[in-house]
Short mmCIF file of C-alpha atoms in Angstrom, two decimals:
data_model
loop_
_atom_site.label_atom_id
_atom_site.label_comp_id
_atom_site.label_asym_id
_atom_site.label_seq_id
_atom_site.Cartn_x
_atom_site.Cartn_y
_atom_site.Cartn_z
CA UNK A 326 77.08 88.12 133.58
CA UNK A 327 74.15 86.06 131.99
CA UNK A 328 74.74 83.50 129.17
CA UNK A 329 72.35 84.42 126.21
CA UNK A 330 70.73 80.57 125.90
CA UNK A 331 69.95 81.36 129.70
CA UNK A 332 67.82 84.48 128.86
CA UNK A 333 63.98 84.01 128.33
CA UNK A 334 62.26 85.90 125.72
CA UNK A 335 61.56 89.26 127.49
CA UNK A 336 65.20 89.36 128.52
CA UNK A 337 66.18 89.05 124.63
CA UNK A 338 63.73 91.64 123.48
CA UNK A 339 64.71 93.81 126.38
CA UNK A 340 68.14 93.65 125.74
CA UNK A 341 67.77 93.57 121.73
CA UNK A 342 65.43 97.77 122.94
CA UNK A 343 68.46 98.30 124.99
CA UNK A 344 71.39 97.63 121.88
CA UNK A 345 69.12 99.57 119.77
CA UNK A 346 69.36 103.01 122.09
CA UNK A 347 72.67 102.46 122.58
CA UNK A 348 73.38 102.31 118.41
CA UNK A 349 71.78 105.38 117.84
CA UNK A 350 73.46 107.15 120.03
CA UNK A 351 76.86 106.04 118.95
CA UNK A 352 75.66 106.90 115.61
CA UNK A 353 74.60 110.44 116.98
CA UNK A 354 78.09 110.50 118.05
CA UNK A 355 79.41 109.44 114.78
CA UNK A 356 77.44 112.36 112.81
CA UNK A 357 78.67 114.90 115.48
CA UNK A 358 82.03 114.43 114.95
CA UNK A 359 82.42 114.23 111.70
CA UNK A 360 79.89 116.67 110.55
CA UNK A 361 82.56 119.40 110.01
CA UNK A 362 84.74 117.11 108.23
CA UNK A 363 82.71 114.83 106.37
CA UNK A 364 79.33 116.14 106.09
CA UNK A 365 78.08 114.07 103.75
CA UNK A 366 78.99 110.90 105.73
CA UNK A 367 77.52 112.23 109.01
CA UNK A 368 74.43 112.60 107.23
CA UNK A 369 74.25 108.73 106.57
CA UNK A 370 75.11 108.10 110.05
CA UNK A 371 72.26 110.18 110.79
CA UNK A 372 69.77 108.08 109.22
CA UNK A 373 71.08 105.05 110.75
CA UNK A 374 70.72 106.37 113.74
CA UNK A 375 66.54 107.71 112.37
CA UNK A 376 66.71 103.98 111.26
CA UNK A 377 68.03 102.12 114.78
CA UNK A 378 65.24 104.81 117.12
CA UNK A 379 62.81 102.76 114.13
CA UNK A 380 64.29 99.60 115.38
CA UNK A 381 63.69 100.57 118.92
CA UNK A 382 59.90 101.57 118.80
CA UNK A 383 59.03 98.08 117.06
CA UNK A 384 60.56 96.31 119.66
CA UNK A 385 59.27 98.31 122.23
CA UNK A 386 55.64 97.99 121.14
CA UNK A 387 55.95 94.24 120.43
CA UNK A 388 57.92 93.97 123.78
CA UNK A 389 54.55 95.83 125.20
CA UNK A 390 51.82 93.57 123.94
CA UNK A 391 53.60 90.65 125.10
CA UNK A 392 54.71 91.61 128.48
CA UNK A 393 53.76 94.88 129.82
CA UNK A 394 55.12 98.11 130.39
CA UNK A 395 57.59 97.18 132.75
CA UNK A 396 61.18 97.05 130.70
CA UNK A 397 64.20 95.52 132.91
CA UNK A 398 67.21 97.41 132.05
CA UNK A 399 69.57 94.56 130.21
CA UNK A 400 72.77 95.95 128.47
CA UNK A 401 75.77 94.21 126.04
CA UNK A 402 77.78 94.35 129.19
CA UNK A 403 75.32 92.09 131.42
CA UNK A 404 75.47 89.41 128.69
CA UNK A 405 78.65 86.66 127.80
CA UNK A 406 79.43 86.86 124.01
CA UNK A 407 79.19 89.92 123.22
CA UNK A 408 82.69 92.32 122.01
CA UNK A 409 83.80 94.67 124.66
CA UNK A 410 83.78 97.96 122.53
CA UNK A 411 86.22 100.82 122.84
CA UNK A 412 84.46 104.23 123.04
CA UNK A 413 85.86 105.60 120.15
CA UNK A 414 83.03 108.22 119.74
CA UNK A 415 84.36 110.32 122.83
CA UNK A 416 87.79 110.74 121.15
CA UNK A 417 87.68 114.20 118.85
CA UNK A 418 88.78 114.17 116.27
CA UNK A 419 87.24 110.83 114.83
CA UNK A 420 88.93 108.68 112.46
CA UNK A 421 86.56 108.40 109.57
CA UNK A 422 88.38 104.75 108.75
CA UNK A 423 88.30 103.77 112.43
CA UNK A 424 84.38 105.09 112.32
CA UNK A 425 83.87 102.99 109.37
CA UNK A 426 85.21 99.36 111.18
CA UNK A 427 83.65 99.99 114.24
CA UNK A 428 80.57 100.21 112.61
CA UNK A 429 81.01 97.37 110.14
CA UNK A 430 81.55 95.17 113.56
CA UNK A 431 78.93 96.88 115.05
CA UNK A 432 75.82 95.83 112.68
CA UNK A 433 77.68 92.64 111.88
CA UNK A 434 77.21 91.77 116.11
CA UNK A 435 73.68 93.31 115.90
CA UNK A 436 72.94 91.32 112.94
CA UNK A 437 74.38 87.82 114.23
CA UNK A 438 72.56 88.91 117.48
CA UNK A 439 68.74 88.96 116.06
CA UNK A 440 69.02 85.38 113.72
CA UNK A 441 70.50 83.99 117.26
CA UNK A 442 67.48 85.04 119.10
CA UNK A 443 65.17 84.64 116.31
CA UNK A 444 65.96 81.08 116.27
CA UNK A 445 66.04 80.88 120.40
CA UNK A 446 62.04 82.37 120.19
CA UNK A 447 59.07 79.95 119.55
CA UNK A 448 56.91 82.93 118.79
CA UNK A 449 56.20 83.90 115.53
CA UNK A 450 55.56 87.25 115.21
CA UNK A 451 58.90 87.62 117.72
CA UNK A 452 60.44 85.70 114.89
CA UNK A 453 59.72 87.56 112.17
CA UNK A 454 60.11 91.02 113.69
CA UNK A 455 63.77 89.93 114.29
CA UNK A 456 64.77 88.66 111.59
CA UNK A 457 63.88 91.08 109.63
CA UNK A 458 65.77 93.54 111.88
CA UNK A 459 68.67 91.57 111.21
CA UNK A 460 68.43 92.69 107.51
CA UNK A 461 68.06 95.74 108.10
CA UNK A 462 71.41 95.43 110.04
CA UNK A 463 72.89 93.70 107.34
CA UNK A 464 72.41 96.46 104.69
CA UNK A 465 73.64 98.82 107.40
CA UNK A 466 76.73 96.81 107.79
CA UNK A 467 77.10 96.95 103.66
CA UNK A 468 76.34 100.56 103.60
CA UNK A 469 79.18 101.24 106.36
CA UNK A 470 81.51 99.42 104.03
CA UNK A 471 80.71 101.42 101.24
CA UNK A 472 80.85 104.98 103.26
CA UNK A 473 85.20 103.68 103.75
CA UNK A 474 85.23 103.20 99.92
CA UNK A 475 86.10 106.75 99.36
CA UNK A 476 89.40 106.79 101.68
CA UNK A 477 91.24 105.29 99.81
CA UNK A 478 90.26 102.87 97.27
CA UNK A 479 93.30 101.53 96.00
CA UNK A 480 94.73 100.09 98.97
CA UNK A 481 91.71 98.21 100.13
CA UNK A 482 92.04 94.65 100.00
CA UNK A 483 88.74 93.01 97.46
CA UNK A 484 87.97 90.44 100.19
CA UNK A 485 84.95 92.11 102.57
CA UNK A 486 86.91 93.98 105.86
CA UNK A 487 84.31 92.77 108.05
CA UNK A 488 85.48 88.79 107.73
CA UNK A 489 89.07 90.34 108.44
CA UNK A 490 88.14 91.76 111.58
CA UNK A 491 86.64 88.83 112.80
CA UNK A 492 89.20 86.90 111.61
CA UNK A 493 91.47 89.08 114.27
CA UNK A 494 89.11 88.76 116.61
CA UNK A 495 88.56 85.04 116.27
CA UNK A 496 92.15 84.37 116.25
CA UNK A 497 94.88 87.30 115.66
CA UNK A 498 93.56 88.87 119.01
CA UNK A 499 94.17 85.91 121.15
CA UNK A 500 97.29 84.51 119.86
CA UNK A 501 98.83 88.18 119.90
CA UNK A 502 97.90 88.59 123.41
CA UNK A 503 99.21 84.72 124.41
CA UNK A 504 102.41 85.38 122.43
CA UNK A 505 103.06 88.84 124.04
CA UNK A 506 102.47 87.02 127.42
CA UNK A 507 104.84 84.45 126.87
CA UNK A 508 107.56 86.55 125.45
CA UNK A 509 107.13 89.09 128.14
CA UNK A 510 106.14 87.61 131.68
CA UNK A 511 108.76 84.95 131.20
CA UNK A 512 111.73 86.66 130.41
CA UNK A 513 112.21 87.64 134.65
CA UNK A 514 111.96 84.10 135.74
CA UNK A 515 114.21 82.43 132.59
CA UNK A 516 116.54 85.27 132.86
CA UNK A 517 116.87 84.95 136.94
CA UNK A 518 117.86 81.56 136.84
CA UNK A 519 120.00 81.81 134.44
CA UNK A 520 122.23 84.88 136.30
CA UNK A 521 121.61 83.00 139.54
CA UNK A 522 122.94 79.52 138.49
CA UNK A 523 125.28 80.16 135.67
CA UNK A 524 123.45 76.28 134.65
CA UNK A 525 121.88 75.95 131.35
CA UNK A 526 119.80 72.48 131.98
CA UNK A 527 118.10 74.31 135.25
CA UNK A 528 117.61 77.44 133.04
CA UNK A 529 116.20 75.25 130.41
CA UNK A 530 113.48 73.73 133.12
CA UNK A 531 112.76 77.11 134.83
CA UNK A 532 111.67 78.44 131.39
CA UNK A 533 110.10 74.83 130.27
CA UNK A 534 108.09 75.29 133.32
CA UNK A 535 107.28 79.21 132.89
CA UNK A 536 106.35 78.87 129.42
CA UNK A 537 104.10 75.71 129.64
CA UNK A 538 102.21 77.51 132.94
CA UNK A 539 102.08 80.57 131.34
CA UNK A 540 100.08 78.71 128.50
CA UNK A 541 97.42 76.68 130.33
CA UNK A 542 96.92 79.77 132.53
CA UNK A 543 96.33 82.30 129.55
CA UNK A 544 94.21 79.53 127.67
CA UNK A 545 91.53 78.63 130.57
CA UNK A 546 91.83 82.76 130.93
CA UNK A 547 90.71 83.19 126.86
CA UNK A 548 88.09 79.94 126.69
CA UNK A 549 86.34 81.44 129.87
CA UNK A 550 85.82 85.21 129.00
CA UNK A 551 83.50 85.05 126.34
CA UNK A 552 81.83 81.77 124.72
CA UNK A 553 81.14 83.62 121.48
CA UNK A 554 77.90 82.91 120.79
CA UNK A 555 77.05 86.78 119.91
CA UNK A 556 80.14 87.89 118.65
CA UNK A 557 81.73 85.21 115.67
CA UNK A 558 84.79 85.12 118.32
CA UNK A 559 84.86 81.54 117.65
CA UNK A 560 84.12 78.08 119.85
CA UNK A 561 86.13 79.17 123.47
CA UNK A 562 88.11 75.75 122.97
CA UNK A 563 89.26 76.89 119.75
CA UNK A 564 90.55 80.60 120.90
CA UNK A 565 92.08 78.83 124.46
CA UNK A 566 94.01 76.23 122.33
CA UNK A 567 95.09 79.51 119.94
CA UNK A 568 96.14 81.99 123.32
CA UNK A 569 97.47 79.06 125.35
CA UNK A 570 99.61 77.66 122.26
CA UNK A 571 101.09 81.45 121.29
CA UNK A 572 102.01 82.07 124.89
CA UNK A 573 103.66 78.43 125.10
CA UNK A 574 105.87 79.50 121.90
CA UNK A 575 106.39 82.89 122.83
CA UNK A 576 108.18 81.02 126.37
CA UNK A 577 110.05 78.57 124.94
CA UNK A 578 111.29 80.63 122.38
CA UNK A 579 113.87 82.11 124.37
CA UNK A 580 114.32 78.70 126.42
CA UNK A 581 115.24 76.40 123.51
CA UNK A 582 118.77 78.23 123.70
CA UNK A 583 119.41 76.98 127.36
CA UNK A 584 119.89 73.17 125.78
CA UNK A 585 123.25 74.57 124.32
CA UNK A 586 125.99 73.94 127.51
CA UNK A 587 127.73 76.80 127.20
CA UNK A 588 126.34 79.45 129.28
CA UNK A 589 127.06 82.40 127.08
CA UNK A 590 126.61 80.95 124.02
CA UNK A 591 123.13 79.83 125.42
CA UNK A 592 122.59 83.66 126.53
CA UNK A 593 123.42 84.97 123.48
CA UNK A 594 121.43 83.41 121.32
CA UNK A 595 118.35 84.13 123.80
CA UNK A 596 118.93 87.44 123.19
CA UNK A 597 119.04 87.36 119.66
CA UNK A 598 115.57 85.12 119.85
CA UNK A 599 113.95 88.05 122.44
CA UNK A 600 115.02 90.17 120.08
CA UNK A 601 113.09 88.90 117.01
CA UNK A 602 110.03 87.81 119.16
CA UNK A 603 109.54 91.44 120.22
CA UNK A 604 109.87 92.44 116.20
CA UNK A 605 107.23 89.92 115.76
CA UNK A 606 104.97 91.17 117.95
CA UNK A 607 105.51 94.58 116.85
CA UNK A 608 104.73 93.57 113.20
CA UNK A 609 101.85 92.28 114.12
CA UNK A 610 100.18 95.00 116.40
CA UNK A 611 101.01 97.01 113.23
CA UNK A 612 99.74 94.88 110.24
CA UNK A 613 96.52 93.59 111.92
CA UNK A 614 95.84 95.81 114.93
CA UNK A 615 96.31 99.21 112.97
CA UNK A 616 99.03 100.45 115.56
CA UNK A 617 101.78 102.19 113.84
CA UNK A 618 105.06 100.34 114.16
CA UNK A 619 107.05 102.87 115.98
CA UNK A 620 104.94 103.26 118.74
CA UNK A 621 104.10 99.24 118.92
CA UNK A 622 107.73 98.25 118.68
CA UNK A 623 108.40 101.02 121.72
CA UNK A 624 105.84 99.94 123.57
CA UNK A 625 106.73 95.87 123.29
CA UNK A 626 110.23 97.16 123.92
CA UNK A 627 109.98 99.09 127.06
CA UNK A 628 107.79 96.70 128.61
CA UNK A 629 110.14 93.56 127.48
CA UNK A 630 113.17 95.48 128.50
CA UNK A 631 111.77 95.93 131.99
CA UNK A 632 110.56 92.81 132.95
CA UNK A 633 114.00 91.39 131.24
CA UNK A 634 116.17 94.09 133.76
CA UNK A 635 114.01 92.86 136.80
CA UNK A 636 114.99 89.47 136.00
CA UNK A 637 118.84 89.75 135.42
CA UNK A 638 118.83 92.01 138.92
CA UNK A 639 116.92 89.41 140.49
CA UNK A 640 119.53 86.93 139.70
CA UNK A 641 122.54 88.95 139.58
CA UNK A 642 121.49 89.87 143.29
#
């Protein structure tokens, strides 16, 4: 993968020809499966797509005069910062509320992504072309909002949805997936030593050291997979600190107990801690990450209760 301050102009005009086929057809998509549904909505996403094959052909003939037929093939996926998208559009039938975010987040990217290179281009006429794309993007980002309005209107929130999601992304996203790590991965190791050694202190530093490992490992992990220059992710020092910190807490949450002398007490309690760590997690898969609580509760649960069994066999043994 290629950083975006590392690409020279015809890489960003490339790539910016390249995101604009590949939003039309997800829009395609979009109108295709929910035409039978909601075929008044497919008919916007229809013109956004008209719009984005528009967008294209500008590009494409400024990308001509400058440099040529020749067009190097430069995707999202070939560049750092950009959000790893899930192909909704092959799932029938669409969600006309999931269709909604994932286009919100999609122009908001596209948007972010043309004022970035805009201001990375000394050209003017490069300049201007993008950012007035990025308007464009911006009222298609507004008018996505407004296609959601008629779901249902009283429980949306007044702030704008498309701040929330990168709020989650920013932050909810990696401090769910460092607590879930640290709640998880270390119950085997805490759990082991504390069936092998029947010792609370050197339960208490098995789990010190798990948790605290656990955390520099998932923050380097976080702070070097995207530097979110494209995406509003946030500064990669910022999200490491947030994943690293959550997976640190999630570890020690169930290691605090072993400071308490009596074994079983000690156990006990961890338990009861695992217990409400997993319920945390849960809650929040469900209130930010749209997962219904059920199936996020069984899912934290069967993995939890697995890696906890492997741990008290491993020590029993």
């Amino acid at each position: 993968m290629k950083r975006f301050a590392d690409l020279s102009e015809q890489e960003v005009l490339a790539l910016a020809i390249s995101n604009e086929d590949e939003d039309n057809r997800i829009y395609r998509s979009f109108a295709d499966g929910l035409r039978a549904s909601y075929p008044e909505t497919a008919g916007m996403y229809d013109k956004m797509a008209e719009e984005e094959i528009g967008h294209h052909d500008m590009l494409l003939d400024l990308y001509r005069k400058k440099f040529g037929d020749f067009l190097p093939l430069i995707r999202r996926q070939d560049v750092k910062g950009f959000v790893a998208r899930r192909a909704i559009w092959l799932n029938r039938p669409l969600g006309l509320d999931a269709v909604r975010k994932f286009a919100e987040e999609m122009e908001f990217e596209t948007a972010r992504f043309y004022r970035r290179a805009a201001e990375s281009t000394g050209d003017n006429a490069t300049r201007d072309l993008l950012m007035q794309l990025a308007a464009a993007e911006d009222k298609h980002e507004q008018l996505a909002q407004q296609l959601g309005e008629g779901i249902s209107p009283t429980a949306r929130k007044a702030e704008d949805e498309t701040s929330r999601r990168m709020f989650v992304l920013q932050y909810v996203q990696p401090g769910l997936a460092g607590l879930m790590d640290g709640s998880v991965s270390t119950l085997a190791p805490l759990f082991a030593a504390a069936f092998a050694t029947h010792n609370t202190w050197a339960t208490f530093l098995v789990g010190l050291a798990a948790a605290v490992g656990a955390g520099i490992s998932m923050g380097f992990a976080e702070a070097l997979s995207d530097d979110g220059s494209l995406t509003g992710r946030g500064a990669p020092l910022v999200r490491g600190v947030v994943c690293g910190a959550m997976t640190a807490v999630g570890g020690l949450g169930h290691t605090l107990p072993y400071l308490i002398p009596h074994f079983y007490v000690a156990t006990e309690l961890a338990f009861a801690v695992v217990a409400v760590e997993l319920a945390a997690i849960s809650w929040i898969r469900t209130h930010y990450m749209d997962t219904p609580f059920l199936q996020a509760a069984f899912q934290v649960v069967v993995g939890g209760v697995l890696v906890f069994a492997a741990g008290v066999l491993i020590g029993s043994s």
